[in-house]
PDB file of C-alpha atoms in Angstrom:
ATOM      1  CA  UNK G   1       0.000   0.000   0.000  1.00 89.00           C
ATOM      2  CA  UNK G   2       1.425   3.258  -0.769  1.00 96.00           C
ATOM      3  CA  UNK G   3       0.012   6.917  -0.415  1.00 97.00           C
ATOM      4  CA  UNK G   4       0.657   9.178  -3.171  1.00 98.00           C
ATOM      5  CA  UNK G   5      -0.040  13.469  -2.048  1.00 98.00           C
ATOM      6  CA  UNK G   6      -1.295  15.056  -5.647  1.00 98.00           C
ATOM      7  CA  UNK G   7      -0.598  18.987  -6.528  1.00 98.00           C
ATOM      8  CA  UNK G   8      -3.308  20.933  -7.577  1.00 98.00           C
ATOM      9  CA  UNK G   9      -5.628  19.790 -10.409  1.00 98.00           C
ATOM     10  CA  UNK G  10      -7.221  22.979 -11.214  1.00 98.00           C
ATOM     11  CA  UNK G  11      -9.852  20.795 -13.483  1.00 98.00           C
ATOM     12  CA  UNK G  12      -6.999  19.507 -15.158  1.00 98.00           C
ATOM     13  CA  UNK G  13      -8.788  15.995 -15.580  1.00 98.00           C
ATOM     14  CA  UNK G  14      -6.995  14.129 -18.746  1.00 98.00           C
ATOM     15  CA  UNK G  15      -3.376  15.483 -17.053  1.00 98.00           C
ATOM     16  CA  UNK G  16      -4.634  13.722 -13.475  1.00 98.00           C
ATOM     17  CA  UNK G  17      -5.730  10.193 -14.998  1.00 98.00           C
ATOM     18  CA  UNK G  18      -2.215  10.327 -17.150  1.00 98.00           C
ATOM     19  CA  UNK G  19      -0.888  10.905 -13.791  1.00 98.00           C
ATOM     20  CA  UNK G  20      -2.533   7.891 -11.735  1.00 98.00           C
ATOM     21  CA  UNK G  21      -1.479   5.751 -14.847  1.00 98.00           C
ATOM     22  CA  UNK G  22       2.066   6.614 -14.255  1.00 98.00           C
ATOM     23  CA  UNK G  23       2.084   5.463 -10.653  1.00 98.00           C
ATOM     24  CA  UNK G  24       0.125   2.771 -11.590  1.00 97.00           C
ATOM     25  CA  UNK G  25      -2.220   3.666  -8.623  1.00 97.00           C
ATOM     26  CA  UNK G  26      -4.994   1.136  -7.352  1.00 95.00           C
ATOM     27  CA  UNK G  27      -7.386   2.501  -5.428  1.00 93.00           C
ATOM     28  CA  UNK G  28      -8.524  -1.117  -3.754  1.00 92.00           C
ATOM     29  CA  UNK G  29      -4.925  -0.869  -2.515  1.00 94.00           C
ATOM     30  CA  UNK G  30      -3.146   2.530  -2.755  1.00 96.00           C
ATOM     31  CA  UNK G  31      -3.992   5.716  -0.692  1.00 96.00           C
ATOM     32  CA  UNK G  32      -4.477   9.305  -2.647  1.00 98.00           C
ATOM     33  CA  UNK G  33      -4.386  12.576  -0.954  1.00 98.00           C
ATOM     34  CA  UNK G  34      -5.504  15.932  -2.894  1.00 98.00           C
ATOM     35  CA  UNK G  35      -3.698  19.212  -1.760  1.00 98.00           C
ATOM     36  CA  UNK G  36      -7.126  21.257  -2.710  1.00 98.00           C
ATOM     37  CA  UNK G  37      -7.587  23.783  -5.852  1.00 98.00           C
ATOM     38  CA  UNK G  38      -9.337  20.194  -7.614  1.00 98.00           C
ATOM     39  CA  UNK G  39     -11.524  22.693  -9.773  1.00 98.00           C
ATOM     40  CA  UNK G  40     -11.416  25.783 -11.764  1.00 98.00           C
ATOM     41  CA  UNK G  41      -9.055  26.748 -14.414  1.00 97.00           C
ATOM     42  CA  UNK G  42      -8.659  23.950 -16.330  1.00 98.00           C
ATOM     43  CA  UNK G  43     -11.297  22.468 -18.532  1.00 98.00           C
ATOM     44  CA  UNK G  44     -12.100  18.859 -16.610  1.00 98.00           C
ATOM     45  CA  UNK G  45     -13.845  20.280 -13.576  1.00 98.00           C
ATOM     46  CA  UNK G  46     -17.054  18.600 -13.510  1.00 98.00           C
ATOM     47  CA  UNK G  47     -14.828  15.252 -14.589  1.00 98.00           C
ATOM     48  CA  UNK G  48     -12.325  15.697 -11.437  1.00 98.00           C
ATOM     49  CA  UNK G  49     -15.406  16.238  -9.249  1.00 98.00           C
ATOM     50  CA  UNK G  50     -17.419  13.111 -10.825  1.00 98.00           C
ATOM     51  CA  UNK G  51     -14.389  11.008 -10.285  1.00 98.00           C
ATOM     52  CA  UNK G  52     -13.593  12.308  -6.711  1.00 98.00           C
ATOM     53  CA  UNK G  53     -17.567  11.730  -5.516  1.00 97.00           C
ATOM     54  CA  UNK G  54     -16.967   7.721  -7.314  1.00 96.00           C
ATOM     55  CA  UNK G  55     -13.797   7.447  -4.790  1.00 97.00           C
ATOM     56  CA  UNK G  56     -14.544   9.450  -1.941  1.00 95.00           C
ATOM     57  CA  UNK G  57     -14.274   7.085   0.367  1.00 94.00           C
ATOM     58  CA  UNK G  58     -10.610   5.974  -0.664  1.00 93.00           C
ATOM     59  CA  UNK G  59      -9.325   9.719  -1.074  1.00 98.00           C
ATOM     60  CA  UNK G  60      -8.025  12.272   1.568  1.00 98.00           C
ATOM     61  CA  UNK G  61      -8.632  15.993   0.282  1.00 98.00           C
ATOM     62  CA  UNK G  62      -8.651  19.080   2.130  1.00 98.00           C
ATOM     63  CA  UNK G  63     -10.161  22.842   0.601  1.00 98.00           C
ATOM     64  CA  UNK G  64      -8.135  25.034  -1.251  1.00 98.00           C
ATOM     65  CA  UNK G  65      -8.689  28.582  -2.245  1.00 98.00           C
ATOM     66  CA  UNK G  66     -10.886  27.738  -5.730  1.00 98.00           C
ATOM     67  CA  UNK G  67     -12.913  25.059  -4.117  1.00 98.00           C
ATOM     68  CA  UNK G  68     -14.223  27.698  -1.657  1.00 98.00           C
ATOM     69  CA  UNK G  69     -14.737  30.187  -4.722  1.00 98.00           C
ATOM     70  CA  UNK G  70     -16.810  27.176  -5.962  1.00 98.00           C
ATOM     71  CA  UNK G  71     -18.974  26.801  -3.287  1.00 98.00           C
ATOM     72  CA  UNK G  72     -18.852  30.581  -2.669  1.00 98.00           C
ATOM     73  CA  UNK G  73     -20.623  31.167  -5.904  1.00 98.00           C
ATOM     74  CA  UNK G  74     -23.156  27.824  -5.859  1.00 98.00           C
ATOM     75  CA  UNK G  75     -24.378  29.900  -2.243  1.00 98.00           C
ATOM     76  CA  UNK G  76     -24.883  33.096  -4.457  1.00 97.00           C
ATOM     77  CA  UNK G  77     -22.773  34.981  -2.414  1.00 98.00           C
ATOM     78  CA  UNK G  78     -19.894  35.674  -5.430  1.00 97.00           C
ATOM     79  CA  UNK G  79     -20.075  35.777  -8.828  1.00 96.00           C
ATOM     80  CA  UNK G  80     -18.038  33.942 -11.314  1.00 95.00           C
ATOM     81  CA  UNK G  81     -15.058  35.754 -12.830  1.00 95.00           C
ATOM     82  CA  UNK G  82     -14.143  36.042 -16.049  1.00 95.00           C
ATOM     83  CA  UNK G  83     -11.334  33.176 -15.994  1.00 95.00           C
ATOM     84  CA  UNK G  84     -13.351  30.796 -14.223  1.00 97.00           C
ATOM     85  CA  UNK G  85     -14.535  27.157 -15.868  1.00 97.00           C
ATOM     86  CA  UNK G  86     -17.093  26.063 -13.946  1.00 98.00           C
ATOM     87  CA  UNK G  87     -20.302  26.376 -16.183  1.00 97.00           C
ATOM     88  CA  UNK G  88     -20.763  22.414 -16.191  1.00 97.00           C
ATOM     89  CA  UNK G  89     -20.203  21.885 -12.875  1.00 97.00           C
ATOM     90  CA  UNK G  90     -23.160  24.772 -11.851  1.00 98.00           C
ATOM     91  CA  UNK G  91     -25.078  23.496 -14.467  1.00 98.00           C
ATOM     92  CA  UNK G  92     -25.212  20.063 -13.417  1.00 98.00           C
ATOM     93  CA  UNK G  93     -28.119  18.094 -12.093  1.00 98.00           C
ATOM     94  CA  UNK G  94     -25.294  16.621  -9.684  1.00 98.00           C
ATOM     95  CA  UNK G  95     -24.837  20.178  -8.260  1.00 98.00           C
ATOM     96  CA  UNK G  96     -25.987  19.743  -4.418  1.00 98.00           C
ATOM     97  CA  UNK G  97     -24.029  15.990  -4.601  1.00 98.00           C
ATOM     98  CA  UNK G  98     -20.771  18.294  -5.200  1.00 98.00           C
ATOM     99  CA  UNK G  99     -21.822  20.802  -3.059  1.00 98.00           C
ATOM    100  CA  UNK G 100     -22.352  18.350   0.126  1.00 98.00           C
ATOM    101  CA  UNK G 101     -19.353  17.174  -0.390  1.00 98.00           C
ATOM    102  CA  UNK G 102     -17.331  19.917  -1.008  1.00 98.00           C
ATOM    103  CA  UNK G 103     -17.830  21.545   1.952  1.00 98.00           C
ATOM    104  CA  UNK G 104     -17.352  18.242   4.029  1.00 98.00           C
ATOM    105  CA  UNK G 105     -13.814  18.850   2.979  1.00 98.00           C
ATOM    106  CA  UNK G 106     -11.302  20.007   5.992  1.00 98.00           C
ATOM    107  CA  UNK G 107      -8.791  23.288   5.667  1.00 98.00           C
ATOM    108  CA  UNK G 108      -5.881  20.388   7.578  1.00 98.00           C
ATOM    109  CA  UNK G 109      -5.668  16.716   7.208  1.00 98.00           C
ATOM    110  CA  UNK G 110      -2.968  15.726   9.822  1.00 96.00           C
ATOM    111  CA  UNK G 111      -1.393  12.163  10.603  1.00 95.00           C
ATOM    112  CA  UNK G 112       1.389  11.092  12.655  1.00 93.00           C
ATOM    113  CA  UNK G 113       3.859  12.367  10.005  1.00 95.00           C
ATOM    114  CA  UNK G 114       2.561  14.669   7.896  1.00 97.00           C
ATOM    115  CA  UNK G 115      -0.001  17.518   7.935  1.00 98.00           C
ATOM    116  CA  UNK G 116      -1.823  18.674   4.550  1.00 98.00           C
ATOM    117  CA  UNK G 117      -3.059  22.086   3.446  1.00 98.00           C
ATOM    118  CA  UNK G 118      -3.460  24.092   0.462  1.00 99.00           C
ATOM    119  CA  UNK G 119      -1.142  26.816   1.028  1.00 98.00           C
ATOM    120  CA  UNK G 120       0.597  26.661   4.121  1.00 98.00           C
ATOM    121  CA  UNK G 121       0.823  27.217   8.093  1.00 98.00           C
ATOM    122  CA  UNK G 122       1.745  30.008   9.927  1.00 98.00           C
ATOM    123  CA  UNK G 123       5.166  29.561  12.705  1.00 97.00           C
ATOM    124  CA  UNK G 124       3.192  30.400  15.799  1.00 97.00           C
ATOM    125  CA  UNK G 125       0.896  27.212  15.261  1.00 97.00           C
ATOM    126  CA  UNK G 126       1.557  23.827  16.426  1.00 96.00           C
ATOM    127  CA  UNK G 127       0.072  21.400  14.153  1.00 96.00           C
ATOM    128  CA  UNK G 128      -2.616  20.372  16.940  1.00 96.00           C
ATOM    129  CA  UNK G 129      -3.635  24.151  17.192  1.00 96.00           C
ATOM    130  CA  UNK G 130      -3.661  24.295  13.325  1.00 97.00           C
ATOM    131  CA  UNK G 131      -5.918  21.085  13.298  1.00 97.00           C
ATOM    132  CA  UNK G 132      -7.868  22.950  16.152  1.00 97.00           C
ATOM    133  CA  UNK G 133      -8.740  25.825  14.046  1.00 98.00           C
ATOM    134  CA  UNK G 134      -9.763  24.006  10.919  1.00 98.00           C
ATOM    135  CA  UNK G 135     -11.524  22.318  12.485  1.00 98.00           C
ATOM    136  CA  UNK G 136     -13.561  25.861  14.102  1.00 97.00           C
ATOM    137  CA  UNK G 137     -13.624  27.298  10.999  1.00 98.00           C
ATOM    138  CA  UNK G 138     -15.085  24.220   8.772  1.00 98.00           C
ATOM    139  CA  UNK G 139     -17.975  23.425  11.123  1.00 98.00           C
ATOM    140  CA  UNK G 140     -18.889  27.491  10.464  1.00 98.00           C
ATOM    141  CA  UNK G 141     -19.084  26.710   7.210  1.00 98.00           C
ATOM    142  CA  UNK G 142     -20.925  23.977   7.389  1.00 98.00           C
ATOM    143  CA  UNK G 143     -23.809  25.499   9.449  1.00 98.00           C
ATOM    144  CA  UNK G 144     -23.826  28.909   8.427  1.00 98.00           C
ATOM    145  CA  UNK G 145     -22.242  28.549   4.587  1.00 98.00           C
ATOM    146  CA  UNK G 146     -24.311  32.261   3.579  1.00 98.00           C
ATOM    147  CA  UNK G 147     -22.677  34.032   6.781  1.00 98.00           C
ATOM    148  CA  UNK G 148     -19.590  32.288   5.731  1.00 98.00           C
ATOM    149  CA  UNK G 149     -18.885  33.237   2.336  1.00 98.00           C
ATOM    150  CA  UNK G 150     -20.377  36.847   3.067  1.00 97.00           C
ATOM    151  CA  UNK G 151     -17.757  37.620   5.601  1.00 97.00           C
ATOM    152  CA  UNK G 152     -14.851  35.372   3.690  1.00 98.00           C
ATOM    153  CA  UNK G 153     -13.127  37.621   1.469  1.00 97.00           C
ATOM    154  CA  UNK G 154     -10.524  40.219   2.802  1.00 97.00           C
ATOM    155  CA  UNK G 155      -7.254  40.776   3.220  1.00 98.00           C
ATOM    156  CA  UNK G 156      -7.329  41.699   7.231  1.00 97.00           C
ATOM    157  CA  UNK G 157      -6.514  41.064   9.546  1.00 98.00           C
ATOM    158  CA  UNK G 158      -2.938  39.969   7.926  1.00 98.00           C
ATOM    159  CA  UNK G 159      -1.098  39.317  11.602  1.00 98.00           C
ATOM    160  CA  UNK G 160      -1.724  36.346  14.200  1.00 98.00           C
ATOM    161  CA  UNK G 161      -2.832  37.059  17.637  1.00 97.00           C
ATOM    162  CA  UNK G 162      -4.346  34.877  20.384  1.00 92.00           C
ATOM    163  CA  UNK G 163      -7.276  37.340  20.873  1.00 96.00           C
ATOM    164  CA  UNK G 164      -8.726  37.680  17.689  1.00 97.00           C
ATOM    165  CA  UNK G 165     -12.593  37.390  17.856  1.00 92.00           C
ATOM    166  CA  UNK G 166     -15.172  36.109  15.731  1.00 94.00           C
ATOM    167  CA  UNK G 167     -14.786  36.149  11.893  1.00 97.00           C
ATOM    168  CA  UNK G 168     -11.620  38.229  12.077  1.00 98.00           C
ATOM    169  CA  UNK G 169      -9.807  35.124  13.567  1.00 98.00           C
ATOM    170  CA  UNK G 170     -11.788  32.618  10.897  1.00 98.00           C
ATOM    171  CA  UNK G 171     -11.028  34.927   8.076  1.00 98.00           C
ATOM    172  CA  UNK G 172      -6.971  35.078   9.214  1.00 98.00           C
ATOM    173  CA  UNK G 173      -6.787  31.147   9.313  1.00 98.00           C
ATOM    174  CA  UNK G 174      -8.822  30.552   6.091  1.00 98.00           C
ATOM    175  CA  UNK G 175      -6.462  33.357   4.075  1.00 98.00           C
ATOM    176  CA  UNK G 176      -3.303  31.457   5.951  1.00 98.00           C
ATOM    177  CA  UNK G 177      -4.505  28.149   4.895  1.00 98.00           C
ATOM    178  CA  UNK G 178      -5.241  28.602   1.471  1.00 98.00           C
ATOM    179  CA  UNK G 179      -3.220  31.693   0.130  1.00 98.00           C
ATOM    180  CA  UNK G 180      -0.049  32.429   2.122  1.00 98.00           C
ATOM    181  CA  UNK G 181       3.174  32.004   0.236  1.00 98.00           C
ATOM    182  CA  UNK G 182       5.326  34.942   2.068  1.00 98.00           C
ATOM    183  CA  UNK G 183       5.717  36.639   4.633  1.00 98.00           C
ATOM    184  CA  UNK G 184       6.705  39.953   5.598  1.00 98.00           C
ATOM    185  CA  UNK G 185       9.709  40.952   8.676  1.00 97.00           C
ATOM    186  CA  UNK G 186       6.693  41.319  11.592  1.00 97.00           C
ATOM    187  CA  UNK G 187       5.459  37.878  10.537  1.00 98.00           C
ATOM    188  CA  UNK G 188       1.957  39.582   8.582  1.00 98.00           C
ATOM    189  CA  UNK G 189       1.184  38.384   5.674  1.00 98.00           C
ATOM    190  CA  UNK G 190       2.067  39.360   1.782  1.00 98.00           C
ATOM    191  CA  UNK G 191      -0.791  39.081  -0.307  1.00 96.00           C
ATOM    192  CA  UNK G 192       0.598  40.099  -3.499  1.00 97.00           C
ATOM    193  CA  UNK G 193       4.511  38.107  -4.291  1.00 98.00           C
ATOM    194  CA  UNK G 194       3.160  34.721  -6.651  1.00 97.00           C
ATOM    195  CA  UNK G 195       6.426  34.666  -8.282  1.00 98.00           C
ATOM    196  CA  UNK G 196       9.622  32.465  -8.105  1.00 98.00           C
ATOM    197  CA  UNK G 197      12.278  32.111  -5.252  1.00 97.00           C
ATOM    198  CA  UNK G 198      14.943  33.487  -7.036  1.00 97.00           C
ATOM    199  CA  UNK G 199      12.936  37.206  -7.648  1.00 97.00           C
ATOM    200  CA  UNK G 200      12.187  37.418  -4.032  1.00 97.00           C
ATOM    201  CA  UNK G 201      11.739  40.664  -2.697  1.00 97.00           C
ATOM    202  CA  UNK G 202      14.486  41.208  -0.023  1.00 96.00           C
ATOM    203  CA  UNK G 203      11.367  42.162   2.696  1.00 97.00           C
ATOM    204  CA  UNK G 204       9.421  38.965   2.188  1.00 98.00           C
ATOM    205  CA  UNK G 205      10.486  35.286   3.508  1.00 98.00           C
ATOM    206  CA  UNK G 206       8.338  32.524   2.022  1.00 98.00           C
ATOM    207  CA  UNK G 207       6.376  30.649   4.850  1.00 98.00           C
ATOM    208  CA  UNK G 208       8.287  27.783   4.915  1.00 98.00           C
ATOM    209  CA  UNK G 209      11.938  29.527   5.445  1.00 98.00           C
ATOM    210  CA  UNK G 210      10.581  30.889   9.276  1.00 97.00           C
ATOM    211  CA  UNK G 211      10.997  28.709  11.822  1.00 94.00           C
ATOM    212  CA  UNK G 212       8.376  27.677  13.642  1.00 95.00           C
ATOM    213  CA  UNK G 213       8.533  28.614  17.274  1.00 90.00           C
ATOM    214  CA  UNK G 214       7.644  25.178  18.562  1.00 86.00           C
ATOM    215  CA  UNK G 215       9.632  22.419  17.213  1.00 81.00           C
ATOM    216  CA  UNK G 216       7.362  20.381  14.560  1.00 86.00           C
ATOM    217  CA  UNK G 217       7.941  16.377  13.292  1.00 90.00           C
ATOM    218  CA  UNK G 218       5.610  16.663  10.908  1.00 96.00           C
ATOM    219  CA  UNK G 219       6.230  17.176   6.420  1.00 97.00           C
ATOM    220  CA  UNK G 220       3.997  19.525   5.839  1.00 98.00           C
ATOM    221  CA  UNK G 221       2.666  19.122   2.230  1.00 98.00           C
ATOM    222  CA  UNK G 222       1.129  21.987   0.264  1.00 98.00           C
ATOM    223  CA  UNK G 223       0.181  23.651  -3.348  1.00 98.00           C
ATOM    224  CA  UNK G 224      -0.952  26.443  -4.238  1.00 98.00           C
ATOM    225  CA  UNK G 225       2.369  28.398  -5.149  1.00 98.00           C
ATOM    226  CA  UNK G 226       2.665  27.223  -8.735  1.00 98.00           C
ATOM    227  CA  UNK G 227       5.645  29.238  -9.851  1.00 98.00           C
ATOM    228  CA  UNK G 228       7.430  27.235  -7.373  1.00 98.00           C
ATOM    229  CA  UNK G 229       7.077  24.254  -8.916  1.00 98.00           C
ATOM    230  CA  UNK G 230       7.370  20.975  -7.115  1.00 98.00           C
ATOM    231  CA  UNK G 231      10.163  21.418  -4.614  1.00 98.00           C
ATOM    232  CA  UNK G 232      11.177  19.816  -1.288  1.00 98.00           C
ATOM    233  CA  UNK G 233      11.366  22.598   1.429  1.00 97.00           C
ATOM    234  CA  UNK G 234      12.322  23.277   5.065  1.00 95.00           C
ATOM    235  CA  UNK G 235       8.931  22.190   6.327  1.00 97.00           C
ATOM    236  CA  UNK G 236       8.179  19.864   3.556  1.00 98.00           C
ATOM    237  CA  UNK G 237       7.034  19.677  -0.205  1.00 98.00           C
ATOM    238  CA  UNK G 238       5.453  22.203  -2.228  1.00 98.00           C
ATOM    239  CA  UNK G 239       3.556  20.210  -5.184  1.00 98.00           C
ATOM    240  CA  UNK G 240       1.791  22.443  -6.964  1.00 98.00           C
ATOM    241  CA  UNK G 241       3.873  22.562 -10.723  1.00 98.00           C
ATOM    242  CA  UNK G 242       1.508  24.982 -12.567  1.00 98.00           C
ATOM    243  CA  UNK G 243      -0.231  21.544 -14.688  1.00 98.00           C
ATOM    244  CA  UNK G 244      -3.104  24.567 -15.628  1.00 98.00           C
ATOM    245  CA  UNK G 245      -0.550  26.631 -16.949  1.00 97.00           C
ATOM    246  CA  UNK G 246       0.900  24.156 -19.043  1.00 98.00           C
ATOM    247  CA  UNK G 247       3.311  22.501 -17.347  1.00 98.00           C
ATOM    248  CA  UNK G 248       3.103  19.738 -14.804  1.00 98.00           C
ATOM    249  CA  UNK G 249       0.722  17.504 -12.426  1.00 98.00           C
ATOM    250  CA  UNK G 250       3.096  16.319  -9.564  1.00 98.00           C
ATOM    251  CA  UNK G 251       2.438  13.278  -7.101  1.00 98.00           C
ATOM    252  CA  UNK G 252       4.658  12.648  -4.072  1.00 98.00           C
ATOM    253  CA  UNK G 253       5.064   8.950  -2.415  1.00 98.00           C
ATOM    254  CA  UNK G 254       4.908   9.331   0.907  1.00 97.00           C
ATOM    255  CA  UNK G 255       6.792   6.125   1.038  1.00 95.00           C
ATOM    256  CA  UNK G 256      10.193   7.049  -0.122  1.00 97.00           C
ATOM    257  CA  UNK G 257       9.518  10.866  -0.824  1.00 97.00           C
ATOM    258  CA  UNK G 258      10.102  10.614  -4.910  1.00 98.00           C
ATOM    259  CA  UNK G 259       8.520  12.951  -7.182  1.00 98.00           C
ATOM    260  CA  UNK G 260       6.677  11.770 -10.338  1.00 98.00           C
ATOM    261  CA  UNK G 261       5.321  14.110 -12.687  1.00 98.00           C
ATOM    262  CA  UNK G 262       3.196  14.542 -16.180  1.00 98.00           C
ATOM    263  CA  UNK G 263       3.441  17.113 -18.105  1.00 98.00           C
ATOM    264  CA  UNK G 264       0.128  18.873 -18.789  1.00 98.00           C
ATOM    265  CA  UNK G 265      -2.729  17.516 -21.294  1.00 98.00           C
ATOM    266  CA  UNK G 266      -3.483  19.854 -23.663  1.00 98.00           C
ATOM    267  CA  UNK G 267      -7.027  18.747 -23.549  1.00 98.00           C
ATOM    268  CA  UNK G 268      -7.192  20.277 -20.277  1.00 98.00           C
ATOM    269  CA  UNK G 269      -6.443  23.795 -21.303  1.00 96.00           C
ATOM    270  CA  UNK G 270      -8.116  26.396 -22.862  1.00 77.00           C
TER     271      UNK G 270
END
């Protein structure tokens, strides 16, 4: 048995079956865990969805930023941009199905050795805190999904603190869990960098370089930072490899720690 962590999809159907043909993966015997972003972009979503409600119960995936947009929009509460591809998937008769499910989804997925999110943790949380407040924020969304995505978007506050209240503290976790790449000297957090290592901006240090102020064991195994690529990190892996901008869908084995990757299907892309 072997568990195999997946970058994000982005829709990108035809690129993920090429990819679970390359590992050779068998559900009945192999585990699969999605780093979020499954929809949106690419041209597959209502495929990636279909095929993730057929093996839900042999698949690990937790929410990333354009899964939330998703449901964001099915709750009326945003309206699709011009870039997204989801049509089919709001169109469907299988809507509420994805919906349901969907927001079922956790922000963390944590095990004994590795914790999962889209984007990334901040280094004032343990991983049982971080689990904690997933955990506070999902079941929000879950019974109040309206409220939710009303107060969701926003950019503040951008710095940790013990005592923030109410949505300001859910809206903090859910932007650190599925958006942070840097941040800046004071530890807040930089919105706006989405480019490459090497053209850093001296004032911003990518999550990942700060150590954490309580010692973690864990890999911690993200996406979401495409121009990246897929990269082994202080903390972890980084998997996202841009397969919706035509380049790569990336799987790690959590066995041995090798990369495998496809390079993208152009029937995926637009």
């Amino acid at each position: 048995m072997t568990t195999y962590v997946v970058g994000d999809i982005q829709g990108c159907f035809h690129s993920f079956q090429n990819l679970l043909d390359q590992l050779s993966f068998n559900p009945a015997r192999d585990n699969l865990w999605l780093v979020g972003d499954l929809i949106n972009r690419g041209l597959g979503s209502l495929e990636v969805l279909n095929w993730c409600l057929d093996h839900h119960s042999k698949i690990t995936v937790v929410l990333g930023n354009h899964d939330l947009h998703f449901l964001a929009i099915a709750f009326n509460q945003k309206k699709p941009s011009k870039l997204d591809t989801l049509d089919a998937l709001l169109n469907s008769k299988k809507l509420k199905r994805f919906i349901d499910w969907v927001i079922s989804l956790p922000l963390v997925h944590t095990n004994h050795d590795h914790v999962m999110v889209h984007a990334g943790l901040l280094p004032q949380w343990t991983v049982e805190l971080s689990q904690k407040l997933s955990d506070e924020v999902v079941s929000y969304l879950q019974q109040h999904p309206e409220d939710f995505f009303k107060k969701m978007y926003g950019n503040q506050p951008n710095l940790w603190s013990d005592q923030l209240k109410d949505f300001d503290k859910k809206r903090l976790v859910i932007n650190v869990m599925t958006r942070l790449r840097c941040l800046n000297q004071d530890l807040s957090i930089d919105y706006d960098y989405k480019g490459t290592l090497e053209s850093l901006p001296e004032k911003l240090t990518p999550w990942f370089d700060v150590k954490p102020e309580k010692d973690r064991h864990h890999q911690i195994l993200t996406g979401h930072w495409s121009a990246l690529g897929a990269i082994k990190h202080n903390l972890g892996f980084s998997l996202d490899s841009g397969c919706v901008w035509g380049h790569e869908l990336t799987a790690l084995n959590l066995d041995n720690d090798q990369l495998t990757s496809v390079p993208a299907d152009r029937k995926d892309l637009g």
